[in-house]
Amino acid sequence: MGQYNVLMAAEFHGFNPELVNERNQRLEEACFERIPTIEDAWEIAIEASDEAEAKNDAIEKFVNAIRTYPCELKLVVHAGESQILRRKKVFEP
């Protein structure tokens, strides 16, 4: 197993702006580090057997941290040299 740095760029639609600080705190508690130069970009170090598993684990952790907030989430996920993943999820109230 190796350690992979996974970069995640997120776009939130319909997210309550009053909850942004709370959302960011939950993501930091889930071990995501905010990239301050890009709005809603995060990085996390994941132990995994390959890049695909690292990306899937990072997506799962990210979604679990924000799933209680009603919004539409669009993600672009990248790790290493493998394909960039694009995901869209909708969380209902």
mmCIF file of C-alpha atoms in Angstrom:
data_model
loop_
_atom_site.group_PDB
_atom_site.id
_atom_site.type_symbol
_atom_site.label_atom_id
_atom_site.label_comp_id
_atom_site.label_asym_id
_atom_site.label_seq_id
_atom_site.Cartn_x
_atom_site.Cartn_y
_atom_site.Cartn_z
ATOM 1 C CA MET A 1 0.000 0.000 0.000
ATOM 2 C CA GLY A 2 1.125 3.505 -0.748
ATOM 3 C CA GLN A 3 0.114 7.001 0.187
ATOM 4 C CA TYR A 4 -1.604 9.131 -2.444
ATOM 5 C CA ASN A 5 -2.400 12.821 -2.369
ATOM 6 C CA VAL A 6 -5.868 13.290 -3.815
ATOM 7 C CA LEU A 7 -6.925 16.688 -5.138
ATOM 8 C CA MET A 8 -10.638 17.476 -5.123
ATOM 9 C CA ALA A 9 -12.260 20.527 -6.686
ATOM 10 C CA ALA A 10 -15.871 20.941 -5.604
ATOM 11 C CA GLU A 11 -18.756 23.038 -6.820
ATOM 12 C CA PHE A 12 -21.782 23.418 -4.562
ATOM 13 C CA HIS A 13 -25.154 24.465 -5.989
ATOM 14 C CA GLY A 14 -27.980 25.451 -3.676
ATOM 15 C CA PHE A 15 -25.723 25.408 -0.628
ATOM 16 C CA ASN A 16 -26.736 27.705 2.219
ATOM 17 C CA PRO A 17 -23.956 30.350 2.389
ATOM 18 C CA GLU A 18 -24.438 30.677 6.147
ATOM 19 C CA LEU A 19 -23.195 27.095 6.584
ATOM 20 C CA VAL A 20 -19.939 27.374 4.611
ATOM 21 C CA ASN A 21 -17.727 27.697 7.713
ATOM 22 C CA GLU A 22 -19.452 24.708 9.354
ATOM 23 C CA ARG A 23 -19.039 22.642 6.150
ATOM 24 C CA ASN A 24 -15.351 23.574 5.921
ATOM 25 C CA GLN A 25 -14.808 22.602 9.556
ATOM 26 C CA ARG A 26 -16.416 19.186 8.976
ATOM 27 C CA LEU A 27 -14.186 18.588 5.971
ATOM 28 C CA GLU A 28 -11.100 19.541 7.993
ATOM 29 C CA GLU A 29 -12.199 17.125 10.730
ATOM 30 C CA ALA A 30 -12.348 14.428 8.031
ATOM 31 C CA CYS A 31 -8.634 15.166 7.298
ATOM 32 C CA PHE A 32 -9.154 17.329 4.200
ATOM 33 C CA GLU A 33 -6.823 20.285 3.825
ATOM 34 C CA ARG A 34 -8.286 23.328 2.097
ATOM 35 C CA ILE A 35 -6.243 24.822 -0.727
ATOM 36 C CA PRO A 36 -6.554 28.548 0.018
ATOM 37 C CA THR A 37 -5.770 29.836 -3.481
ATOM 38 C CA ILE A 38 -8.717 28.043 -5.094
ATOM 39 C CA GLU A 39 -12.257 28.343 -3.790
ATOM 40 C CA ASP A 40 -13.617 24.949 -2.716
ATOM 41 C CA ALA A 41 -10.508 22.930 -3.539
ATOM 42 C CA TRP A 42 -9.319 20.318 -1.064
ATOM 43 C CA GLU A 43 -6.494 17.821 -0.726
ATOM 44 C CA ILE A 44 -6.215 14.665 1.352
ATOM 45 C CA ALA A 45 -3.531 12.012 1.825
ATOM 46 C CA ILE A 46 -4.983 8.507 1.528
ATOM 47 C CA GLU A 47 -3.370 5.119 2.150
ATOM 48 C CA ALA A 48 -4.462 2.799 -0.654
ATOM 49 C CA SER A 49 -3.244 0.032 -2.919
ATOM 50 C CA ASP A 50 -3.588 2.157 -6.078
ATOM 51 C CA GLU A 51 -4.694 5.577 -7.335
ATOM 52 C CA ALA A 52 -8.213 4.466 -8.231
ATOM 53 C CA GLU A 53 -8.832 3.156 -4.716
ATOM 54 C CA ALA A 54 -7.385 6.363 -3.242
ATOM 55 C CA LYS A 55 -9.770 8.488 -5.311
ATOM 56 C CA ASN A 56 -12.776 6.350 -4.390
ATOM 57 C CA ASP A 57 -11.884 6.495 -0.689
ATOM 58 C CA ALA A 58 -11.448 10.277 -0.859
ATOM 59 C CA ILE A 59 -14.818 10.720 -2.592
ATOM 60 C CA GLU A 60 -16.499 8.559 0.049
ATOM 61 C CA LYS A 61 -14.958 10.580 2.901
ATOM 62 C CA PHE A 62 -15.864 13.892 1.238
ATOM 63 C CA VAL A 63 -19.470 12.845 0.595
ATOM 64 C CA ASN A 64 -19.878 11.494 4.127
ATOM 65 C CA ALA A 65 -18.680 14.819 5.560
ATOM 66 C CA ILE A 66 -21.243 16.914 3.688
ATOM 67 C CA ARG A 67 -24.179 14.594 2.994
ATOM 68 C CA THR A 68 -26.370 16.202 5.669
ATOM 69 C CA TYR A 69 -26.367 19.544 3.833
ATOM 70 C CA PRO A 70 -29.003 19.815 1.098
ATOM 71 C CA CYS A 71 -27.236 20.778 -2.132
ATOM 72 C CA GLU A 72 -26.007 19.570 -5.483
ATOM 73 C CA LEU A 73 -22.315 18.649 -5.434
ATOM 74 C CA LYS A 74 -20.079 18.431 -8.475
ATOM 75 C CA LEU A 75 -16.575 17.022 -7.958
ATOM 76 C CA VAL A 76 -13.443 16.745 -10.035
ATOM 77 C CA VAL A 77 -10.991 14.308 -8.450
ATOM 78 C CA HIS A 78 -7.366 13.675 -9.373
ATOM 79 C CA ALA A 79 -4.557 11.539 -7.953
ATOM 80 C CA GLY A 80 -1.212 10.701 -9.501
ATOM 81 C CA GLU A 81 -1.204 9.934 -13.206
ATOM 82 C CA SER A 82 -4.554 8.189 -13.484
ATOM 83 C CA GLN A 83 -7.728 9.457 -15.100
ATOM 84 C CA ILE A 84 -9.513 12.458 -13.600
ATOM 85 C CA LEU A 85 -12.891 11.503 -12.161
ATOM 86 C CA ARG A 86 -16.009 13.645 -12.388
ATOM 87 C CA ARG A 87 -18.911 12.981 -10.038
ATOM 88 C CA LYS A 88 -22.255 14.638 -9.388
ATOM 89 C CA LYS A 89 -24.382 13.981 -6.309
ATOM 90 C CA VAL A 90 -27.587 15.528 -5.016
ATOM 91 C CA PHE A 91 -28.349 15.618 -1.313
ATOM 92 C CA GLU A 92 -31.992 16.127 -0.361
ATOM 93 C CA PRO A 93 -33.059 17.885 2.855
#
